[in-house]
Coordinates of C-alpha atoms and ligand atoms in Angstrom, one line a residue:
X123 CA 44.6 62.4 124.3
X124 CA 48.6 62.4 124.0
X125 CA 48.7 58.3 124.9
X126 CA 50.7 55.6 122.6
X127 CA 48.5 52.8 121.6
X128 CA 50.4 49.5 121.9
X129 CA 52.1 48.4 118.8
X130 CA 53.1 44.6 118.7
X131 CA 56.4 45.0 116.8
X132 CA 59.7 46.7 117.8
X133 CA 61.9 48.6 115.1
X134 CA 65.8 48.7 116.2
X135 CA 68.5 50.8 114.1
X136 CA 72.1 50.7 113.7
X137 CA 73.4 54.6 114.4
X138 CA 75.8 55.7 111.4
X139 CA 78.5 58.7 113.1
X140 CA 76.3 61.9 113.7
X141 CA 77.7 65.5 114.4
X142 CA 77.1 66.5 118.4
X143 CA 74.2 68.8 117.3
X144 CA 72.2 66.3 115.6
X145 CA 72.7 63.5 118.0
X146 CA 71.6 66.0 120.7
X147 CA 68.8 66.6 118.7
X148 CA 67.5 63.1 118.4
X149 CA 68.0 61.9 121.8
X150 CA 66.0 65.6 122.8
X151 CA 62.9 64.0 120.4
X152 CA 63.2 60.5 121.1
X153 CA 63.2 60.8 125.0
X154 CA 59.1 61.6 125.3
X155 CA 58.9 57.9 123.6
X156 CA 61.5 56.3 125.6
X157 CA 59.9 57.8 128.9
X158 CA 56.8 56.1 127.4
X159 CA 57.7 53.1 126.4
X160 CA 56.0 50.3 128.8
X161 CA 58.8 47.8 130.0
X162 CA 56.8 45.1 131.8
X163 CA 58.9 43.6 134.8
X164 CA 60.0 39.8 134.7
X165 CA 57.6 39.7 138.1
X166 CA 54.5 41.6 135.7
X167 CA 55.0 38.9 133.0
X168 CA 55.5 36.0 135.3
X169 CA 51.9 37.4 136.4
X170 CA 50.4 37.5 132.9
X171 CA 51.6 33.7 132.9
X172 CA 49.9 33.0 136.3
X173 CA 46.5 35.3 135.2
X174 CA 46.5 33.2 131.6
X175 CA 46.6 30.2 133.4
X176 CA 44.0 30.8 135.9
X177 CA 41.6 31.2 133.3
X178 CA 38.6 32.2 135.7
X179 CA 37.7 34.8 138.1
X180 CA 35.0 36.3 140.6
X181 CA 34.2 39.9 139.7
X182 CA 32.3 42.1 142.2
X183 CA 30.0 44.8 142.2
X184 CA 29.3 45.7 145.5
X185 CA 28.9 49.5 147.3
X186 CA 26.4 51.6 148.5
X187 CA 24.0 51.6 145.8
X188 CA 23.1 48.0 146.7
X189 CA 20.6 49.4 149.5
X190 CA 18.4 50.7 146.4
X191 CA 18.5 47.1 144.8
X192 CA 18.3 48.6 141.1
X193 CA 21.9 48.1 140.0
X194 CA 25.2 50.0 140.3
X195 CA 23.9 53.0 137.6
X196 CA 21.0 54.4 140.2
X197 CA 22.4 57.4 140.5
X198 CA 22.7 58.1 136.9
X199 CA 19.3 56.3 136.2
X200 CA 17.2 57.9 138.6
X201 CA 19.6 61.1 138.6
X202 CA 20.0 61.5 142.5
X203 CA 22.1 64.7 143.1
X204 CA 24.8 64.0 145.1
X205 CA 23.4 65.9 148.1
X206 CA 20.7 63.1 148.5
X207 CA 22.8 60.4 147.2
X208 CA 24.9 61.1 150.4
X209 CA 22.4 60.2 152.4
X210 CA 22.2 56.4 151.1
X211 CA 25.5 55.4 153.0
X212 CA 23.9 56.2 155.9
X213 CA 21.6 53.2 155.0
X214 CA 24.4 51.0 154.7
X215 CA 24.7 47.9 157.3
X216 CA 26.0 44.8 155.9
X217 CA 26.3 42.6 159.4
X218 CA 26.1 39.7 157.2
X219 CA 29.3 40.3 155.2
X220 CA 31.8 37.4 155.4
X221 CA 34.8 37.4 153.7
X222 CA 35.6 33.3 154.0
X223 CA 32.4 32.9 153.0
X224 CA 32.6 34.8 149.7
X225 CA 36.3 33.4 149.1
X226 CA 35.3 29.7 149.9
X227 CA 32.4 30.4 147.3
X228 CA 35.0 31.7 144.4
X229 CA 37.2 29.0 145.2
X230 CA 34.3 26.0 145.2
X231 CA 33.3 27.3 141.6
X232 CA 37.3 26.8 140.7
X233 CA 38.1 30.8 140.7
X234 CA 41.3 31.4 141.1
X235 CA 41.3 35.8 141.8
X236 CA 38.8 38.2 142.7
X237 CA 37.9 41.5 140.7
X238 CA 35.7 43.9 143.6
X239 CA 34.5 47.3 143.2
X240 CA 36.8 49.6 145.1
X241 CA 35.4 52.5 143.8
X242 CA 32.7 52.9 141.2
X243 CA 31.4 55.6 139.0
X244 CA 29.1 56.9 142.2
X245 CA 32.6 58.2 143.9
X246 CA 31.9 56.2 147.1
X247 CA 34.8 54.3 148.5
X248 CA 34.7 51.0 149.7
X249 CA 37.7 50.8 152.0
X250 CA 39.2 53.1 154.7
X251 CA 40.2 55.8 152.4
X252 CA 42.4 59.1 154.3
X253 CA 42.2 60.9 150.9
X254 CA 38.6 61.5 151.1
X255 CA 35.7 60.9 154.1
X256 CA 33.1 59.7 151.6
X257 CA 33.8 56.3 152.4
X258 CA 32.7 53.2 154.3
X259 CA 34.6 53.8 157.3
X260 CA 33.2 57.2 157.8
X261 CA 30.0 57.6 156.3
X262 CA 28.2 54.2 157.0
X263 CA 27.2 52.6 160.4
X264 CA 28.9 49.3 159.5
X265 CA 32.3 51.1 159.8
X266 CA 34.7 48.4 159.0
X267 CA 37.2 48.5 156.1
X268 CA 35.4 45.3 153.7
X269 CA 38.2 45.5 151.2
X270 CA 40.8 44.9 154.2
X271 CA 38.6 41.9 155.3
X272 CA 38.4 40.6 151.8
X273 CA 41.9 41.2 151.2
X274 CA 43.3 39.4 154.2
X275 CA 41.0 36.4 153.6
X276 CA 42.2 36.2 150.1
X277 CA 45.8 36.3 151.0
X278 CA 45.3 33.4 153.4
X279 CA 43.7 31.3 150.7
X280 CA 45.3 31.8 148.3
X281 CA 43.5 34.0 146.2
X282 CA 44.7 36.8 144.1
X283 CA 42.5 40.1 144.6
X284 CA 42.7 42.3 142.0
X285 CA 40.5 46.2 142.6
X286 CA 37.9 47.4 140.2
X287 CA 38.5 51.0 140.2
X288 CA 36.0 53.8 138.4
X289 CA 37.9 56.6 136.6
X290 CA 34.7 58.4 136.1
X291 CA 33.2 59.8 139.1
X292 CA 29.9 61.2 139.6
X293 CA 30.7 62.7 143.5
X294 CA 33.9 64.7 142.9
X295 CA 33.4 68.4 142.3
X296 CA 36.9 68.5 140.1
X297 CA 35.6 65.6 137.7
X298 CA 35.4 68.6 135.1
X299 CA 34.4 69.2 132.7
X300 CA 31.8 66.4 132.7
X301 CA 31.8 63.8 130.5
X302 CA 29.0 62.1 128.8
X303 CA 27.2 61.3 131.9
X304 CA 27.0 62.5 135.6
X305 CA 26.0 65.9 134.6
X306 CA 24.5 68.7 135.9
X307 CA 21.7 66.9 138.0
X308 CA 24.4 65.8 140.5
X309 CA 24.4 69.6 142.1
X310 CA 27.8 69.8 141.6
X311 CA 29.4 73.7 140.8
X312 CA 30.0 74.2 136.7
X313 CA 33.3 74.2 137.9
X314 CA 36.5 72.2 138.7
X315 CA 39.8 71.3 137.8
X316 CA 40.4 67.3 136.5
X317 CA 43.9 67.5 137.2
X318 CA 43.2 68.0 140.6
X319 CA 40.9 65.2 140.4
X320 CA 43.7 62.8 138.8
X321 CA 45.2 63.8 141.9
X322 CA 43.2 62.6 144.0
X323 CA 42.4 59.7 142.1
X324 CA 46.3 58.7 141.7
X325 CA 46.2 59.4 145.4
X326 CA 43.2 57.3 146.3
X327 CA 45.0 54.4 144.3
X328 CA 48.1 54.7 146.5
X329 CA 46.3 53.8 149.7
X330 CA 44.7 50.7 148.0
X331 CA 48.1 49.6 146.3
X332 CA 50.4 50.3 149.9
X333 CA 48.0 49.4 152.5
X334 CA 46.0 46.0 151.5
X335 CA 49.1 43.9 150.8
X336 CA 49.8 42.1 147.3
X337 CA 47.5 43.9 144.7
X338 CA 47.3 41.1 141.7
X339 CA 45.9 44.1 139.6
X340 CA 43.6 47.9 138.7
X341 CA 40.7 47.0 136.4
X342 CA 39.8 50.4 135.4
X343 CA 36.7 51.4 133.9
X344 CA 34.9 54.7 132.7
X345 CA 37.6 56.8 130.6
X346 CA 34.9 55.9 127.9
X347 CA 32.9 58.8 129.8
X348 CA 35.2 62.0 128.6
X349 CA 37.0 59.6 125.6
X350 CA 38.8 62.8 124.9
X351 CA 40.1 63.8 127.5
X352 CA 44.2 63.5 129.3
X353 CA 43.9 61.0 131.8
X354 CA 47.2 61.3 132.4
X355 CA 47.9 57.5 131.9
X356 CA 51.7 57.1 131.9
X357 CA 51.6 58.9 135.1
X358 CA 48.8 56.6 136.8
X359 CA 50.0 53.4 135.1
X360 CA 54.2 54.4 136.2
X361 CA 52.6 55.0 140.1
X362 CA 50.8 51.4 140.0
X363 CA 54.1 49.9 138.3
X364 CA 56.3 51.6 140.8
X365 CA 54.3 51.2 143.8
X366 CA 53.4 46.6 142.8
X367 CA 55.8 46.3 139.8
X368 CA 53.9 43.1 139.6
X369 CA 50.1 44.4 139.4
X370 CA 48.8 43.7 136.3
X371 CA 46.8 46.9 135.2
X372 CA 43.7 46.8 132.6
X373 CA 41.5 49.5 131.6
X374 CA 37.7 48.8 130.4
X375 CA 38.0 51.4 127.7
X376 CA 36.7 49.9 124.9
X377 CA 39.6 50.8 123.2
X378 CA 42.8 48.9 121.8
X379 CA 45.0 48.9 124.7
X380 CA 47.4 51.7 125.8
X381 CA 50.8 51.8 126.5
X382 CA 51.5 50.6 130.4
X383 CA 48.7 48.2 130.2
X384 CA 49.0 44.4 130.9
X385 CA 45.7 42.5 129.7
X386 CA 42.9 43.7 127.6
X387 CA 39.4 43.3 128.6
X388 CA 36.3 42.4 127.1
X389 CA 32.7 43.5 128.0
X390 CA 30.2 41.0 127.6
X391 CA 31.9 40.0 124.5
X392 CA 34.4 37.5 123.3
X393 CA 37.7 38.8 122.1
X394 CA 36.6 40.4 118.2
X395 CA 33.0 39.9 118.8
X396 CA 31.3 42.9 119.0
X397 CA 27.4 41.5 119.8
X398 CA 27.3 44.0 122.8
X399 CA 28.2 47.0 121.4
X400 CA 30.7 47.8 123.6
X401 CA 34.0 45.9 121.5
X402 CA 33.6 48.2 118.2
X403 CA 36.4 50.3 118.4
X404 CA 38.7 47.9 119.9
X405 CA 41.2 45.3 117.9
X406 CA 42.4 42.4 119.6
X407 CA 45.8 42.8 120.7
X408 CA 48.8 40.7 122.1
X409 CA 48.3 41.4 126.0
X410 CA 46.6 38.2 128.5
X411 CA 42.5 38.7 127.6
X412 CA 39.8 38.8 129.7
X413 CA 35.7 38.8 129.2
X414 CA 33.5 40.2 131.7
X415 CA 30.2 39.0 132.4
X416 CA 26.8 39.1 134.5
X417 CA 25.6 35.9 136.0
X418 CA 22.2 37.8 135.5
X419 CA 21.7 40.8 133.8
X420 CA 23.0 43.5 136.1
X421 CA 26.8 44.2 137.6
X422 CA 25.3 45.6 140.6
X423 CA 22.7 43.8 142.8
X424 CA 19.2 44.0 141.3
X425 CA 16.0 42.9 143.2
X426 CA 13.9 42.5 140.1
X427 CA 16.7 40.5 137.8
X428 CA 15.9 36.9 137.7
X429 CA 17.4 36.4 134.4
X430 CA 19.6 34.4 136.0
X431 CA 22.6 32.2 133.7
X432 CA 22.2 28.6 133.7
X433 CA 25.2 26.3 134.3
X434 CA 25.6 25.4 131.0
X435 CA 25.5 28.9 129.8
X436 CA 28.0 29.4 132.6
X437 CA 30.3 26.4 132.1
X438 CA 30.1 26.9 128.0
X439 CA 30.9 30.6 128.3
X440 CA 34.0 29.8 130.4
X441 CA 35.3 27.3 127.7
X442 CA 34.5 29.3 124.4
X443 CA 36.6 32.3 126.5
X444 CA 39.3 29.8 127.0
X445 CA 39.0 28.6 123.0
X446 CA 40.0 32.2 122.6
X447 CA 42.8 32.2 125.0
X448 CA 40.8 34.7 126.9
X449 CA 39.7 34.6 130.5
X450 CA 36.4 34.8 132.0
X451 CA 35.5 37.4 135.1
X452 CA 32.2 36.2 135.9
X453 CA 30.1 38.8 138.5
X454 CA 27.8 38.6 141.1
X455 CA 26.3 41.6 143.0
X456 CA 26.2 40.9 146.8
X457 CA 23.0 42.1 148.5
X458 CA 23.2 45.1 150.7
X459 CA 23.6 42.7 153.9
X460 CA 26.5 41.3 152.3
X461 CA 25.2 38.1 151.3
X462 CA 25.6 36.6 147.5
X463 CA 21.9 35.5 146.5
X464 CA 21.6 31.9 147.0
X465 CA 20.7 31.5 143.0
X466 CA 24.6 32.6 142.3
X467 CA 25.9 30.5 144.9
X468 CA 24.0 27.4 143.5
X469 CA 25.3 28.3 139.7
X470 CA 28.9 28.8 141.0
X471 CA 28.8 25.6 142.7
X472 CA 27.5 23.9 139.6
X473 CA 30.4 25.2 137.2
X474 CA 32.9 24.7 140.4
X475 CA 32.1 20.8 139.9
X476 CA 32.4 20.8 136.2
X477 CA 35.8 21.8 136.6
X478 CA 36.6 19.5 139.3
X479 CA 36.1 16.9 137.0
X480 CA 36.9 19.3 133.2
X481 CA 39.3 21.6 134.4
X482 CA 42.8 20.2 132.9
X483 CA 41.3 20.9 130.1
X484 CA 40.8 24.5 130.8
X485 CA 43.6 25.5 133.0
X486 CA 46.9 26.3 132.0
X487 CA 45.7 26.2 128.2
X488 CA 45.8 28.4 126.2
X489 CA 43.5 29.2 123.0
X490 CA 43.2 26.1 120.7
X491 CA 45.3 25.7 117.0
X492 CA 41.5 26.0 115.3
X493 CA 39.8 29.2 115.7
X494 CA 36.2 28.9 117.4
X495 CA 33.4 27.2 115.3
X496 CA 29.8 26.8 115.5
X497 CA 30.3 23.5 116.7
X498 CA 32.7 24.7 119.6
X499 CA 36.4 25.5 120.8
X500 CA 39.6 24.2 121.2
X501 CA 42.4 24.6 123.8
X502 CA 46.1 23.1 124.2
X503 CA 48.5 22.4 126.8
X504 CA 51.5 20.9 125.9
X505 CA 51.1 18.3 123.3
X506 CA 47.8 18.2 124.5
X507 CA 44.6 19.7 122.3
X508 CA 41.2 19.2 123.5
X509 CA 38.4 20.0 121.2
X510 CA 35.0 21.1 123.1
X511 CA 32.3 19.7 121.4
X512 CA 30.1 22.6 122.5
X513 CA 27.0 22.5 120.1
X514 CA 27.4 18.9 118.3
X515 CA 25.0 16.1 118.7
X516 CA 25.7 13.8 115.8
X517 CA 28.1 10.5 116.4
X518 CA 30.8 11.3 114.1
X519 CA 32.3 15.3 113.3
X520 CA 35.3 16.3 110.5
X521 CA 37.5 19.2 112.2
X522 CA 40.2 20.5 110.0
X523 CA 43.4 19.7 110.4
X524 CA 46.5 22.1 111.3
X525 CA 49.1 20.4 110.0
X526 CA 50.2 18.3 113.5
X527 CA 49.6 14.8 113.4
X528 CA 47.1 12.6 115.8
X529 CA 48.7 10.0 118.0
X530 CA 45.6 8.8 120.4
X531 CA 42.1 10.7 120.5
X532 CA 40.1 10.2 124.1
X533 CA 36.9 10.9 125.7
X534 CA 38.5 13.6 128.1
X535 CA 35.0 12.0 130.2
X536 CA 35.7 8.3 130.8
X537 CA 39.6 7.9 129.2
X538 CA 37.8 5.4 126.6
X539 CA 39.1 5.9 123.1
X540 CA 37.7 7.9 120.4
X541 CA 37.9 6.2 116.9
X542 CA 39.8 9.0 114.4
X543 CA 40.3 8.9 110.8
X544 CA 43.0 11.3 109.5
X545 CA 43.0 12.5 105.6
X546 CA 43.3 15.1 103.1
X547 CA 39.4 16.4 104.5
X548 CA 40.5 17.0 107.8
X549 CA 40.3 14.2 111.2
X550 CA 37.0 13.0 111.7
X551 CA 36.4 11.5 115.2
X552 CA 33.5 8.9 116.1
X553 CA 31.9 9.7 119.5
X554 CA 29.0 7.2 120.2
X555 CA 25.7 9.2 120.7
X556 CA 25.8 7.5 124.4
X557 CA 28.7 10.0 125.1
X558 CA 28.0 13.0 124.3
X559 CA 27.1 15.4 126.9
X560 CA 24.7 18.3 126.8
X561 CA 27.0 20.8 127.8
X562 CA 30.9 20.0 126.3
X563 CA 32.3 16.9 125.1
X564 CA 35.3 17.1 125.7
X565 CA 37.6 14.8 123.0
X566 CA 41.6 14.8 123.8
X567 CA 43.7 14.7 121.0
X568 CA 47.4 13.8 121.9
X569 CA 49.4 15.3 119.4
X570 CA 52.6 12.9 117.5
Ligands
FHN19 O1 29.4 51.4 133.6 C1 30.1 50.2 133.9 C2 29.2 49.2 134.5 O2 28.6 49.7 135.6 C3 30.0 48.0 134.9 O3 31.0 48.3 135.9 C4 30.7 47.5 133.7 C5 31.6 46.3 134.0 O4 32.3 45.9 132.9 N1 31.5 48.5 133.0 C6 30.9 49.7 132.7 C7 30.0 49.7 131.5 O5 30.9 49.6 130.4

């Protein structure tokens, strides 16, 4: 795969007088690395401020597959060749989709941008594609474009809408040679070309990035199918720069990130935590981070999965993310009559009103000047730190100290003061049993 991983340091040399020849010669091997190297616009990296600020987002798994109620993998799972697979859009009706209803939701539980499923691995497309018929418009009754009726509704509210879009693809006939999944069961002829399918991939991505006004971002997913394969990345990642300078692109590889990327994502992992397996081959880099996660245990709607997250798991994964300055894409998988199951809507409520009242402490900051501990996080704003008291239930707690000095220490809950003792063993703080709180305690530490 001829791709340049992203290196955090730049080298820059001072040219001593060269013949012609030579100089030719370097600019003729140095130009493949200038074409490649990544220069983010001042729009892209105000937008990597903005996305590390917002700190939380709404990721959706929604498309055909829903009808089936056993997750967004059915096809794979249950190997449906694509022949019969076809027929399950046929099947798809969902009257009871509405757009302010899912935005009012994200924004109630203090979201501040959407992640949705444009297209995923099973090929189908969610929007009003011309590059390819297999798509909502033509091959369902409902008809209508959804991601032009969430888009709209998002722009109006004020909420960025980023597209999940699957590089792997189980429908086309060109996505050949197969990769680790999707294989011969799907019907499709031992044959194909992938460039063509880059194609019409690239294609595909220039009807969602020209016709659905601002795109905050691609969150791709699947080159971890054919890991050794040319994607063609510069060429895909240059088309989404060109087309929204501004769109902030991401790639669910698993990998350390690649050139022309603009955040790194996390699967069901925080950043250098590999409990998932899905984080082993990846380092944490330098780009805005993000971890991904099920409010249950499945992406796409599942009848069976009642494993539902409480709303302390909810609210105390969204802080320990923020402790490590990453953000948190928490999903939900919309029935297939467009409804959200009233289970996530009560948990996104719940976290929505912790951050009503907690969220200064989350937004805007970034990760906190101690690294996470089993007693919890810290994040900072300004001259601000606030230590999250995540797992701690005794009255008084020794942090270490990081060389800045203590001015005041507050009960983020209440204002009241927090009693501190700085010395050589680190600040210990006093918080009365009577204020602690089950899910964070929240001490602010304003710094000298
Ligand atoms: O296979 C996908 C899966 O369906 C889902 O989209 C998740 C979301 O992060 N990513 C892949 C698994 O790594």
């Amino acid at each position: 795969m001829k791709t340049t991983r992203i290196s955090t340091s730049r080298q820059h040399t001072n040219p001593k007088p060269w013949p012609v020849c030579a100089l030719l010669a370097c600019l003729l091997l140095t130009i493949p690395t200038l074409a490649q190297t990544y220069q983010p616009t001042p729009e892209n990296m105000k937008n990597r401020e903005w996305f590390q600020d917002a700190k939380f987002g709404l990721f959706i798994h929604w498309g055909v597959y829903s009808v089936l109620g056993d997750g967004e993998w059915v096809m794979n799972q249950q190997q449906i060749p694509v022949k019969i697979y076809e027929k399950i859009p046929t099947f798809f009706n969902p009257t009871d989709f509405d757009p302010k209803a899912w935005v009012q939701m994200a924004k109630a539980a203090g979201m501040k941008y959407i992640t949705i499923t444009s297209k995923h691995h099973d090929g189908f497309a969610m929007w009003d594609s011309k590059v390819s018929d297999y798509n909502i418009v033509k091959r369902t009754p409902y008809g209508k474009d959804v991601l032009k009726m969430l888009a709209d509704e998002c722009h109006k509210e004020g909420i960025k809408l980023f597209f999940y879009h699957s590089q792997l693809d189980w429908h086309s006939p060109d996505y050949f040679p197969r990769g680790s999944t999707g294989g011969s069961w799907t019907g499709r002829p031992e044959s194909g070309d992938m460039n063509k399918y880059l194609d019409y991939m690239d294609a595909q991505l220039s009807e969602l990035l020209t016709g659905y006004g601002e795109v905050a971002g691609i969150w791709f997913d699947g080159m971890w199918d054919k890991k050794n394969a040319d994607w063609r990345l510069q060429k895909t990642y240059s088309l989404i720069h060109k087309l929204q300078p501004g769109a902030l692109v991401g790639s669910n590889h698993h990998v350390t990130p690649f050139e022309g990327e603009d955040f790194q994502m996390f699967e069901k992992d925080l950043p250098g935590h590999n409990t998932t397996g899905f984080s082993g081959e990846q380092t944490v880099g330098a780009l805005p981070k993000e971890t991904c996660e099920t409010i249950n245990n499945s992406w796409g709607f599942n009848l069976k999965d009642d494993h539902h997250k409480s709303k302390k798991e909810l609210v105390q994964y969204l802080v320990k993310a923020a402790g490590y300055g990453a953000n948190f894409l928490l999903n939900v998988g919309p029935m297939p009559n467009g409804k959200i199951q009233p289970e996530h809507i009560a948990s996104l409520k719940g976290v929505g009103e912790w951050l009503n009242v907690n969220g200064e402490t989350i937004y805007g900051t970034r990760g906190g000047p101690l690294t996470a501990r089993d007693w919890g996080v810290t994040t900072q704003k300004g001259n601000k730190v606030y230590v999250h008291l995540l797992n701690w239930f005794d009255e008084s707690i020794t942090i270490p100290s990081w060389g800045k000095k203590i001015k005041s220490a507050t009960l983020f809950a209440g204002k009241t003061p927090v009693k501190f003792l700085e010395n050589d063993y680190g600040i210990t703080l006093k918080v009365p049993k009577a204020n602690l709180d089950e899910i964070d305690t929240i001490i602010e530490l304003e710094l000298k």
